[in-house]
XYZ file of C-alpha atoms in Angstrom:
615
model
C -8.571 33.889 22.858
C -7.965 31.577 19.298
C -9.112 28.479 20.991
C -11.888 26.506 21.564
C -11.691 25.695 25.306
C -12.691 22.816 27.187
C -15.634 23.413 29.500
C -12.760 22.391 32.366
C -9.202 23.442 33.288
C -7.176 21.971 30.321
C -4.941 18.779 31.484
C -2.774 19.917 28.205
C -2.469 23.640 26.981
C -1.072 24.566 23.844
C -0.729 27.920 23.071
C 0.785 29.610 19.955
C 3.190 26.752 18.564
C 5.362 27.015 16.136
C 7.875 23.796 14.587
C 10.310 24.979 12.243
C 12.708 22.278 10.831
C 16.606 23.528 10.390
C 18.553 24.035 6.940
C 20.692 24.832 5.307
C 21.056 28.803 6.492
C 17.026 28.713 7.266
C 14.155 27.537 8.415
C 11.552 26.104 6.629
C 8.067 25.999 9.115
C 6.316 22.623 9.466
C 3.531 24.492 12.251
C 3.145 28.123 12.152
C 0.743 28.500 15.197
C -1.380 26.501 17.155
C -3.874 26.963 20.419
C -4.976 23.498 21.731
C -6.594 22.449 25.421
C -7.663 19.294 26.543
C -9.931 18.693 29.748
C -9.421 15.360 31.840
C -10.959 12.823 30.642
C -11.659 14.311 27.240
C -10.933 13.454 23.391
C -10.237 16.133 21.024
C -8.955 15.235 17.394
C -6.552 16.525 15.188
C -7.670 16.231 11.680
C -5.990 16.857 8.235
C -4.075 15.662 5.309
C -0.352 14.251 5.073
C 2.075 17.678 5.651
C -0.158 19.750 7.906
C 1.516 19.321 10.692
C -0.273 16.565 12.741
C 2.113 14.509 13.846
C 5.252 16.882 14.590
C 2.440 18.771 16.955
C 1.922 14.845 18.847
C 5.796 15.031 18.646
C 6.232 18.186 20.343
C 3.666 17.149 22.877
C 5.814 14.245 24.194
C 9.109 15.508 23.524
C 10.210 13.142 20.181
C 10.749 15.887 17.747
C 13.671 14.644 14.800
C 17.060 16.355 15.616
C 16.569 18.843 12.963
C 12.950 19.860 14.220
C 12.531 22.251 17.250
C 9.842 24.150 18.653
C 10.423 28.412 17.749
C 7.912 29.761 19.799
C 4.539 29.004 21.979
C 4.438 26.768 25.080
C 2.605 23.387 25.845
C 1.887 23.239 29.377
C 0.522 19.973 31.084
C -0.515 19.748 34.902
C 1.159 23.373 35.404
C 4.836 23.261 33.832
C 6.219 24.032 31.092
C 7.161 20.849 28.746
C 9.484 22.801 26.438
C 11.442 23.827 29.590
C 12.158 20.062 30.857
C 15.761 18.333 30.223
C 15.670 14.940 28.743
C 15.969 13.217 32.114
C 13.021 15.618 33.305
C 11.066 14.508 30.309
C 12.278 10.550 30.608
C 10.217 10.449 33.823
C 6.846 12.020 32.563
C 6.988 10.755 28.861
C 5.004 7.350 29.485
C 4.502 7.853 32.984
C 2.215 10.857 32.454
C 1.937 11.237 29.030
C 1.419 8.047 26.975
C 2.283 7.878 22.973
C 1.058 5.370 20.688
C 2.357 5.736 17.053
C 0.577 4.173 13.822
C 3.269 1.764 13.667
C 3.831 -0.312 16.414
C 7.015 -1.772 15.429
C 8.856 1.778 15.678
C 7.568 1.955 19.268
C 8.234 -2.048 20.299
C 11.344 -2.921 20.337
C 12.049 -5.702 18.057
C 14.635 -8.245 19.595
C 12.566 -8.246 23.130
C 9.827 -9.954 24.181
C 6.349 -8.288 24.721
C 5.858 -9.098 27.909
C 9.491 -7.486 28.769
C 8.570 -4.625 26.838
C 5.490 -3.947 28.598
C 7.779 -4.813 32.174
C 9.781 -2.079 31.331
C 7.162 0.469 30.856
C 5.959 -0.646 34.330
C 6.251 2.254 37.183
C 9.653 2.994 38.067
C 10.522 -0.123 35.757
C 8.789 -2.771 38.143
C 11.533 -1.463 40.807
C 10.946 -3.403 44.086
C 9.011 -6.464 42.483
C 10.134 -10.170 41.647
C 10.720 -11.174 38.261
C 7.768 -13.147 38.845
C 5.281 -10.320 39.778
C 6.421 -8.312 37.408
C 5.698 -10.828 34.478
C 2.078 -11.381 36.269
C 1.465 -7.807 36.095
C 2.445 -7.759 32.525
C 0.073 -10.713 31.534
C -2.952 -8.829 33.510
C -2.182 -4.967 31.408
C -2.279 -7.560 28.082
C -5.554 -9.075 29.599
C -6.553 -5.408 29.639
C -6.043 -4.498 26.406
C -8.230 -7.900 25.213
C -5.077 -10.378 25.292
C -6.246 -13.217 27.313
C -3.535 -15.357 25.451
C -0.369 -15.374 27.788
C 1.860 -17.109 25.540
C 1.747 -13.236 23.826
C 4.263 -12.090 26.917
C 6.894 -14.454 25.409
C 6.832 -13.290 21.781
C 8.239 -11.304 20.052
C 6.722 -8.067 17.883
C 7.250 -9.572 14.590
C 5.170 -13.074 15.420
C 1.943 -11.016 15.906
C -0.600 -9.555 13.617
C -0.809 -6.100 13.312
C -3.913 -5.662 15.317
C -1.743 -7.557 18.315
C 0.694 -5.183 17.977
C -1.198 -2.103 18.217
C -2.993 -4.425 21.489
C 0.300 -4.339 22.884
C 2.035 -1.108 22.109
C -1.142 0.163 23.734
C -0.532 -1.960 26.897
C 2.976 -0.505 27.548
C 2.053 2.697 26.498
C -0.914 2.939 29.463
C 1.324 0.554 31.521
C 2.205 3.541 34.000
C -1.804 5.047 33.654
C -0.954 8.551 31.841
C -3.224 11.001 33.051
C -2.959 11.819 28.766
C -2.544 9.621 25.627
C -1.641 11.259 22.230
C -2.636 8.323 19.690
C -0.837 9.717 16.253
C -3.053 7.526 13.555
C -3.415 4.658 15.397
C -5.703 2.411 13.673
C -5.033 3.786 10.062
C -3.024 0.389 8.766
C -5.917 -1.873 10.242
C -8.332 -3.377 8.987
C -12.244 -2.385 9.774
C -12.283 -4.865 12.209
C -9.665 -4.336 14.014
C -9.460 -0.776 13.532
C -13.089 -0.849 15.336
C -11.562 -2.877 17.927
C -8.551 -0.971 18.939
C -10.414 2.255 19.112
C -13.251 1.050 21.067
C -10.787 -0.281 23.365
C -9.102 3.284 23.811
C -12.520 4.888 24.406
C -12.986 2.036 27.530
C -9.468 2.461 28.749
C -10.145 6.268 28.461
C -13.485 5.713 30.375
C -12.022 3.437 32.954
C -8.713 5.551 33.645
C -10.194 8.495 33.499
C -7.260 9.755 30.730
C -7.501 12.654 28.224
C -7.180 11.623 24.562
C -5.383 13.185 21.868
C -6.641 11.177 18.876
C -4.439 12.287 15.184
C -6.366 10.813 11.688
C -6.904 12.001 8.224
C -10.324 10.108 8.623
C -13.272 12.468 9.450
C -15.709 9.647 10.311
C -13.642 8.066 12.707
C -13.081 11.372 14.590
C -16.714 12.082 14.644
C -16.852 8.983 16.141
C -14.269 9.101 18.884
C -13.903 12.622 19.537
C -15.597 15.122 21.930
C -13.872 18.446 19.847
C -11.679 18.155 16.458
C -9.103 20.589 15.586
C -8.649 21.151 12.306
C -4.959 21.481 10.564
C -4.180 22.529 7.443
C -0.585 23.562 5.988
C 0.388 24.063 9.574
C -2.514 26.359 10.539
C -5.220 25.843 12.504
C -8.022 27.111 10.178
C -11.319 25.531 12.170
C -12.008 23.801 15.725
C -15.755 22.749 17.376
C -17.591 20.391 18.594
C -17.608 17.159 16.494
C -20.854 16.975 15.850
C -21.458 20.443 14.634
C -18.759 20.165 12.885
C -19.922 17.422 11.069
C -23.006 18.689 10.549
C -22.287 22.244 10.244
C -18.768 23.132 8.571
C -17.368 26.669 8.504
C -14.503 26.351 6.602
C -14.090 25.413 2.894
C -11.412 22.871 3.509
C -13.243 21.098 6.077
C -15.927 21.152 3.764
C -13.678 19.440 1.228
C -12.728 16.862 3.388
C -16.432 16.488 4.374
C -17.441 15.772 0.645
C -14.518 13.551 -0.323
C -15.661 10.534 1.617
C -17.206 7.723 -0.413
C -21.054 7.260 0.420
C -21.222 3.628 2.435
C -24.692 3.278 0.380
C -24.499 4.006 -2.861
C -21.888 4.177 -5.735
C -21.830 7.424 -7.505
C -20.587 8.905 -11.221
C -17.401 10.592 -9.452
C -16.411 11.637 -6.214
C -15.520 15.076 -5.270
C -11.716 15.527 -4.363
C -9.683 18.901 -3.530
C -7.837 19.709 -6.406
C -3.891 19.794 -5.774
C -1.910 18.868 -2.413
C -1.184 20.420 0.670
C 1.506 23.349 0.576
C 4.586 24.084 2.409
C 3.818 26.240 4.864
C 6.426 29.191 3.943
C 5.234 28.771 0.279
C 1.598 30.178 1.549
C 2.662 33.077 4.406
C 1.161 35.810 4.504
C -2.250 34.701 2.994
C -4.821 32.263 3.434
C -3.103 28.467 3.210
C -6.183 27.193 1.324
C -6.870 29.914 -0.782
C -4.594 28.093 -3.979
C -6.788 24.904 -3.763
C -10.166 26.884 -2.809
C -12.891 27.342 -4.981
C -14.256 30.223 -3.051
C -10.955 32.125 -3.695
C -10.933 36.150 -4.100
C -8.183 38.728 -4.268
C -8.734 39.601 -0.947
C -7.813 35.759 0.313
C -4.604 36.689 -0.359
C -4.337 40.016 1.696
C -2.790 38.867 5.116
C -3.479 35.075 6.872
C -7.367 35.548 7.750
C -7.439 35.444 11.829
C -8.998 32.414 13.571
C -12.281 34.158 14.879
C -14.988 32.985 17.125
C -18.480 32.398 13.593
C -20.360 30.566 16.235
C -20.998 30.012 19.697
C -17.347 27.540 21.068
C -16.933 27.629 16.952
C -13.586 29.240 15.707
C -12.771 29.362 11.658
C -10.073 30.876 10.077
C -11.991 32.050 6.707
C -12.577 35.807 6.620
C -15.778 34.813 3.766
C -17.206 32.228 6.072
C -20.807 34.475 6.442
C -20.458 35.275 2.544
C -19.866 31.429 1.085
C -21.728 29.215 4.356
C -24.885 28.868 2.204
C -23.219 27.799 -0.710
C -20.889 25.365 1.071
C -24.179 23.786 2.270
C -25.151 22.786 -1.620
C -22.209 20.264 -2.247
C -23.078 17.800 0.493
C -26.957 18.149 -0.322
C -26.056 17.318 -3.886
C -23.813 14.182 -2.735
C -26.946 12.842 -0.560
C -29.435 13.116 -3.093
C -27.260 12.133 -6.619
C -28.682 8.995 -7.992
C -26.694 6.220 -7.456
C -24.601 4.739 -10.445
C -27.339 1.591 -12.584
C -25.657 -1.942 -11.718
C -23.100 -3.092 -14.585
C -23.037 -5.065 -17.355
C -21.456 -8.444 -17.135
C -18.522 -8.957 -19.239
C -18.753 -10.625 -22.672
C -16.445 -13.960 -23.151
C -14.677 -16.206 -21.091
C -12.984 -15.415 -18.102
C -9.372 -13.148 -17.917
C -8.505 -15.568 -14.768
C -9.938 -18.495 -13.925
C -9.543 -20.422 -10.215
C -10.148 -23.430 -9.751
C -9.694 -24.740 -5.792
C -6.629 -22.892 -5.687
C -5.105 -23.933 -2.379
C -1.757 -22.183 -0.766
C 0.196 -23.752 1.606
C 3.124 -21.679 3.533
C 6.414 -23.909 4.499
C 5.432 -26.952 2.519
C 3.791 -28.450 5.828
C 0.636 -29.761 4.655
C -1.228 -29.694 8.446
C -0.972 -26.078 8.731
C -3.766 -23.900 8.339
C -3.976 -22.631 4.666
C -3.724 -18.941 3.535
C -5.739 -19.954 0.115
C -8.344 -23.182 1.533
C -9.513 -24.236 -1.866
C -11.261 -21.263 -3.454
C -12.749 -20.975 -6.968
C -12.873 -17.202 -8.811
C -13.403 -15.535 -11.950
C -12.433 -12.004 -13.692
C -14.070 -11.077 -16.887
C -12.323 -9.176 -19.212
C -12.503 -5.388 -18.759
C -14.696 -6.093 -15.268
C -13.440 -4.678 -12.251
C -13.605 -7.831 -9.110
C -13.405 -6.459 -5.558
C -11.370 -8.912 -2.695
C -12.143 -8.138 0.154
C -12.088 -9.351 4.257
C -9.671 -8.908 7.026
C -5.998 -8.753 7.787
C -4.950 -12.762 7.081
C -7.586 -13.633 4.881
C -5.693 -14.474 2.154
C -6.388 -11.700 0.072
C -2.424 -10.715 -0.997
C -1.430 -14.278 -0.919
C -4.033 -14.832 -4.093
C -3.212 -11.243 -5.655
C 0.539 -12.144 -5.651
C -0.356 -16.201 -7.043
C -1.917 -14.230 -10.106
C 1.166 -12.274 -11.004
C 3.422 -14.800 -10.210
C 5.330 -14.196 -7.108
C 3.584 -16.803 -5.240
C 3.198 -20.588 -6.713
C -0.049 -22.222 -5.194
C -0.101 -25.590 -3.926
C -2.644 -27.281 -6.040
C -5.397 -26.223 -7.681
C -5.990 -24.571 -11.024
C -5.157 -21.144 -11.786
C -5.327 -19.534 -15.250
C -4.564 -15.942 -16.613
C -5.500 -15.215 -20.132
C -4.439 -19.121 -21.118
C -1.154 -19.080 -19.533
C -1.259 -21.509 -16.293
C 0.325 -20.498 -13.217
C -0.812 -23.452 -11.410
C 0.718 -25.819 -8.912
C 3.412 -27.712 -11.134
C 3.714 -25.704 -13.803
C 6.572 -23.971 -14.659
C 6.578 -21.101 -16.813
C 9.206 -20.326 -19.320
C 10.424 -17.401 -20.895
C 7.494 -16.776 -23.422
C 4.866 -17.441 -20.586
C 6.766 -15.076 -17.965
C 6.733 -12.101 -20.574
C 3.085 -13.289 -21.379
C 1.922 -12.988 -17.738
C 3.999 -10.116 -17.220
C 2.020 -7.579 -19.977
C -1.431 -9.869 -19.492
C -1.419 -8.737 -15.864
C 0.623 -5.969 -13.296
C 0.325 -4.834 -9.590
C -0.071 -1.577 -7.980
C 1.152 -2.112 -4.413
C 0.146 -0.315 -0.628
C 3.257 1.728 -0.218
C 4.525 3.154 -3.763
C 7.364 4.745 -1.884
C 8.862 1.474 -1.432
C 8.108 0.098 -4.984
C 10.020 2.807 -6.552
C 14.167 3.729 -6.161
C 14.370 7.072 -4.074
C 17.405 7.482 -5.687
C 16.155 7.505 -9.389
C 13.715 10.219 -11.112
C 10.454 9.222 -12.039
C 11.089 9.420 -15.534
C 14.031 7.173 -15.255
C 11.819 4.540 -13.753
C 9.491 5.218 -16.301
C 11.817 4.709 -19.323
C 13.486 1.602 -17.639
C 10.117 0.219 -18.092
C 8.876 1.226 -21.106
C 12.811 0.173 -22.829
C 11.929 -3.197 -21.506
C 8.704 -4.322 -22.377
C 8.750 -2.139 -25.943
C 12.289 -2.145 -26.996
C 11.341 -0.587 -30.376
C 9.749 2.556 -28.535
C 11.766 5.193 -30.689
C 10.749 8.204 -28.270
C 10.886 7.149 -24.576
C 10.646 10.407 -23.132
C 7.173 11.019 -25.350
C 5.834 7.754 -23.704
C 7.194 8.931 -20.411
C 4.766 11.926 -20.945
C 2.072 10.481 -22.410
C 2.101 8.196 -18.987
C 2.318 10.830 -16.615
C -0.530 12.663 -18.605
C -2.785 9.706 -18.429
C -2.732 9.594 -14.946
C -3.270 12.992 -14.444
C 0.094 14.647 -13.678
C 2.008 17.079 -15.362
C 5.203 15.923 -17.690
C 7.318 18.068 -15.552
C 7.324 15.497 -12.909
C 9.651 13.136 -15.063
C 12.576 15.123 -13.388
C 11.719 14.922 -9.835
C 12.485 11.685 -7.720
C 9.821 10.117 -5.332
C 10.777 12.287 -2.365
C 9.417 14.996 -3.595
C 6.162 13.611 -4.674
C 3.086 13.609 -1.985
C 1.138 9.553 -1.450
C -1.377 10.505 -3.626
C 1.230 11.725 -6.543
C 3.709 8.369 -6.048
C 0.313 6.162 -6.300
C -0.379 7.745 -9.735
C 2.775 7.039 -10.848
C 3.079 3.571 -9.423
C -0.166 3.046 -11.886
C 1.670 4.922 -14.841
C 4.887 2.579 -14.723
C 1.935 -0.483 -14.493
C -0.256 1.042 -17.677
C 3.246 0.840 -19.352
C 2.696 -2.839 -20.338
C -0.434 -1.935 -21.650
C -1.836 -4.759 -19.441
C -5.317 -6.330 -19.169
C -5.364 -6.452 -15.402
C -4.302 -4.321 -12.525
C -4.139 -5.946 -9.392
C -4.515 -3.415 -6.660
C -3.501 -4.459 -3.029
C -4.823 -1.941 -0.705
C -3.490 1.024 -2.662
C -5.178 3.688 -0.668
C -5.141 2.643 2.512
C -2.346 5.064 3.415
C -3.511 8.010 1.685
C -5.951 10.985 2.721
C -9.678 11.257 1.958
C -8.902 13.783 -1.116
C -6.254 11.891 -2.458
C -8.120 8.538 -2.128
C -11.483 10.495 -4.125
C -8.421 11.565 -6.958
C -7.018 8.193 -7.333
C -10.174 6.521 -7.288
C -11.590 8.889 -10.147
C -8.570 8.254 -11.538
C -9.357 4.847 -11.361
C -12.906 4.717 -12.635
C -11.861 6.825 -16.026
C -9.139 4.386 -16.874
C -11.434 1.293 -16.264
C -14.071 3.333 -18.507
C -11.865 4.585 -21.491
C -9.285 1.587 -22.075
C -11.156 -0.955 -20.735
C -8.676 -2.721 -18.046
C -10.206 -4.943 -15.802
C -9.333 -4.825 -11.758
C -8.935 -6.667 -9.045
C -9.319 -4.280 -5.933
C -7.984 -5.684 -2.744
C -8.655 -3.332 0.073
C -10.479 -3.230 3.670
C -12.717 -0.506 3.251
C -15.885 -1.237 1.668
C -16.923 2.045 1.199
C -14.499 2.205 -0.867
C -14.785 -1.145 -2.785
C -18.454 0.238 -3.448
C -17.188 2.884 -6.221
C -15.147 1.041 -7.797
C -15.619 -2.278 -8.747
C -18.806 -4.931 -9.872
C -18.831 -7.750 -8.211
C -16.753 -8.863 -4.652
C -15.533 -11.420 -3.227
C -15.383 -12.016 0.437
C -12.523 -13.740 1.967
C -12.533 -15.304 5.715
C -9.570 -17.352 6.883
C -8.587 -18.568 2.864
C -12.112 -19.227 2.009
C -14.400 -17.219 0.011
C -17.968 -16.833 2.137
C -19.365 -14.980 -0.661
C -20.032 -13.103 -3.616
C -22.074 -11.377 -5.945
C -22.862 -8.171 -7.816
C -21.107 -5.544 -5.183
C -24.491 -3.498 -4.442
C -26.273 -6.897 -3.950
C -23.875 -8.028 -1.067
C -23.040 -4.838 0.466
C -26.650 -3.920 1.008
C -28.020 -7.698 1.649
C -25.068 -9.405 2.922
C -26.185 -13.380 3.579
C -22.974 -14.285 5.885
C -22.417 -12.957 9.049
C -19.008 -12.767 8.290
C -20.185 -10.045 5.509
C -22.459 -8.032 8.050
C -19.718 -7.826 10.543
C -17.580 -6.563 7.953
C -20.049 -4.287 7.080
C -21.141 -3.489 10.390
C -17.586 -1.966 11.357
C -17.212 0.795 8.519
C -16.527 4.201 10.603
C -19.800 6.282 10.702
C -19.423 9.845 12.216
C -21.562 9.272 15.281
C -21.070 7.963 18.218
C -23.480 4.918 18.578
C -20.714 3.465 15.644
C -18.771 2.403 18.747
C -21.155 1.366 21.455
């Protein structure tokens, strides 16, 4: 059997899925096949990058598949029936009675013009049938008391008045509401910050423990599945190509792309020269039939790799890969990760020469003009050299966007000095015309979501040109700056004629930062770009990154969460708590000696693939 089985009978069987999405006069395949069990009271992951599949297969599970997506061929049993054989009102009564979903969003699962506590009320058993308005509000407050919301003035709010970690709190609380015996969480911490990420999945490994519930956990981040799960099932390209235990596979990989995956994560210790990415981006799954998914993007490729899709065979005891080399190449897989824990870590860097880029002086933001509300900026004082690379860093609400978007503009503080490269964007001042254009090549930002910075409907070299017409109007070839752009960032000039669509996250990043290196600016601001991209595709970028900072000299300021992350790639941080700065310093020097407790909780809650990370 092509499984790794749970030691007991599965509360959740999958057994040779397929997904195919409809078109025009075919089908293109999303999941080609898939075996999958999960035991009472058990976590199993599903692992892999954007396009393999992950979430249509939590989709499938709980009967949410797109109109145009349908399952082909396999079955997914749970408690002894067949799922795909329910009708809608069939699956109505089990979908959140029996099987809970939480999504990585909450607002696509909360609805947005009720109030929590309804929501959760109506997620009740049998919709709180039987029970007073009253009780049914009381039970409402005690499932948000359960999920660590002691607050009950959360019950009468609405989605959009809470932080994101609240939300995920409460889309948990009416997803559990009717005590699933299983709970498919697709991504559920991903947008969060450390904190709060650590939070919300140490509070599904208690509910889990408490209710006794199977978990389905879905991530693109190995060290958090180490962490929460019991097995991991490995996706790529809509195969399964390895499943085991999580700590052997951690330990002990047997597949070359979960070996990639494995050595794309930034060391939490250390910065090193370059991290090691996998070259390319996942493939549609029709575009690799008939041979080995990985074998385009594997560096341990032969003619035969493409002779038939190798089978998914037991290499170890409960241990299933699907590489027909595995016994050739396991010894050589091994030297890559030895290399990574022994390379020398990067010497500290220079400090800039001159005066500072930017220059903050008390810089104080008030939202709403109403002076006795609490401050998103509380007075804080900074400096960016020129060509040095500043880290911002600290939870969800710290104030970390509100500064990044005072320094380009979009935001005007409420006192307090603030100076880029001599033109003052401080409380007061107005800029005009010259200053504006000034600010605008001096400094540019590289946002979270690229997808929604650039016009689906427009091709990238469109966007590119519009840009390039407007801050060099005497640019006599466009297109040969379009190219030159796409080039620099590492993609191919053939790209000009797609639109964003098309692109993967890690391909719409790079050419979010081509349309910024346009201006030929002295500053990128950076506000969480990575957050939603895979481990590979954050190593690219952030090589990508690094080589720019080296060769033209552009200085950064990094925003971002993940301070593994911050480690490669910039010199000094700053740590933000509630609109103040706690700390800073050279980034090795606070990372590894962190004098606020603020800073060591931070620090404290970076995912580590073990278990104790949690307890």
């Amino acid at each position: 059997m092509n499984e790794v089985e749970s030691v007991d009978e599965p509360a959740l069987e999958i057994r040779r899925l397929r997904i195919e999405a409809a078109g025009r006069g075919t089908a293109t395949t999303i999941v080609s096949s898939l075996d999958l069990s999960l035991a009472a009271g058990e976590t199993v992951g599903i692992v892999g990058e954007s396009g393999s599949g992950k979430s249509m297969t939590a989709r499938a599970v709980v009967g949410l598949l797109p109109p145009s997506v349908f399952v082909s061929r396999g079955e997914i049993r749970y408690g002894g029936r067949s799922l795909l054989e329910l009708t809608e009102r069939q699956w109505r009564r089990i979908r959140g009675s029996e099987l809970g979903f939480v999504m990585q969003d909450p607002f696509t699962m909360l609805n947005p013009v009720r109030k929590c506590g309804r929501v959760i009320e109506e997620s009740l058993p049998d919709a709180g049938r039987g029970t007073s308005r009253r009780q049914r509000r009381a039970e409402s407050i005690e499932r948000l008391a359960e999920v660590g919301i002691t607050d009950e003035a959360v019950a009468d709010r609405y989605p959009f008045q809470l932080s994101g970690g609240m939300r995920q709190r409460v889309a948990i609380a009416a997803a559990i509401a009717s005590e699933p015996q299983v709970l498919i969480a697709d991504e559920p911490s991903t947008a969060l910050d450390v904190t709060t990420q650590r939070d919300i999945l140490l509070l599904l490994k208690k509910l889990q423990a408490a209710r006794g519930m199977g978990l389905v956990l879905i991530t693109h981040d190995l060290r958090v599945a180490f962490a929460m799960c019991d097995r991991v099932y490995v996706l790529y390209a809509g195969h399964l190509v390895e499943a085991a235990a999580a700590a052997e596979l951690e330990s002990t990989p047997m597949h070359p792309y979960t070996h990639g995956l494995l050595i794309s994560e930034p060391p939490v210790d250390r910065r090193v020269a370059e991290l090691t990415g996998i070259p390319g981006a996942v493939p549609v799954p029709d575009d690799v039939a008939g041979r080995c998914a990985f074998e385009p993007r594997c560096a341990w490729s032969t003619p035969t790799c493409r002779n038939g899709t190798p089978p998914l065979t037991e290499v170890a005891p409960r241990h299933l890969s699907a590489c027909t080399r595995v016994r050739e190449i396991h010894g050589e897989m091994a030297h890559p990760r030895s290399r990574m824990r022994l390379a020398e870590p990067l010497p500290p860097a220079r400090p800039p020469s001159g005066g500072p880029l930017v220059r903050g002086r008390d810089v104080r933001k008030v939202f709403d003009g109403r002076r006795d509300q609490a401050p998103a900026l509380a007075g804080v004082s900074f400096e960016i050299g020129y060509g040095e690379s500043v880290g911002l860093v600290g939870e969800s609400g710290s104030g970390k966007t509100t500064l990044a978007r005072s320094l380009v503009g979009l935001e005007r503080i409420t006192s307090g000095e603030l100076v880029v490269d001599g033109v003052a964007v401080s409380a007061g001042s107005r800029l005009d015309a010259r200053d504006r254009r000034r600010l605008s090549h001096t400094v540019q930002m590289v946002f979270q979501d690229p997808y929604s910075s650039l016009n689906p409907m427009r091709t990238i070299g469109s966007a590119l040109k519009e840009v390039v017409r407007l801050h060099d109007p005497s640019a006599t070839d466009p297109s040969a700056r379009v190219a030159e752009l796409l080039e620099s960032v590492g993609l191919p000039a053939e790209l000009a004629q797609r639109k964003p669509v098309i692109l993967s996250g890690g391909q719409r990043q790079r050419v979010a930062i081509a349309r910024a290196l346009a201006v030929r600016p002295k500053l990128l601001v950076f506000d969480e770009p990575l957050s939603a991209l895979d481990m590979s595709a954050q190593a690219q970028v952030l090589n990508l990154l690094t080589r720019l900072h080296r060769d033209r000299g552009i200085g950064y300021l990094f925003i971002t969460h993940d301070l593994a992350m911050v480690r490669q790639i910039v010199d000094r941080v700053y740590v933000l708590y509630r609109g103040d700065i706690v700390e800073s310093g050279p980034v090795d020097e606070v990372l590894a000696r962190p004098a606020d407790q603020y800073t060591k909780k931070l620090i404290e809650s970076i995912p580590r693939p073990t278990g104790t990370w949690l307890t």
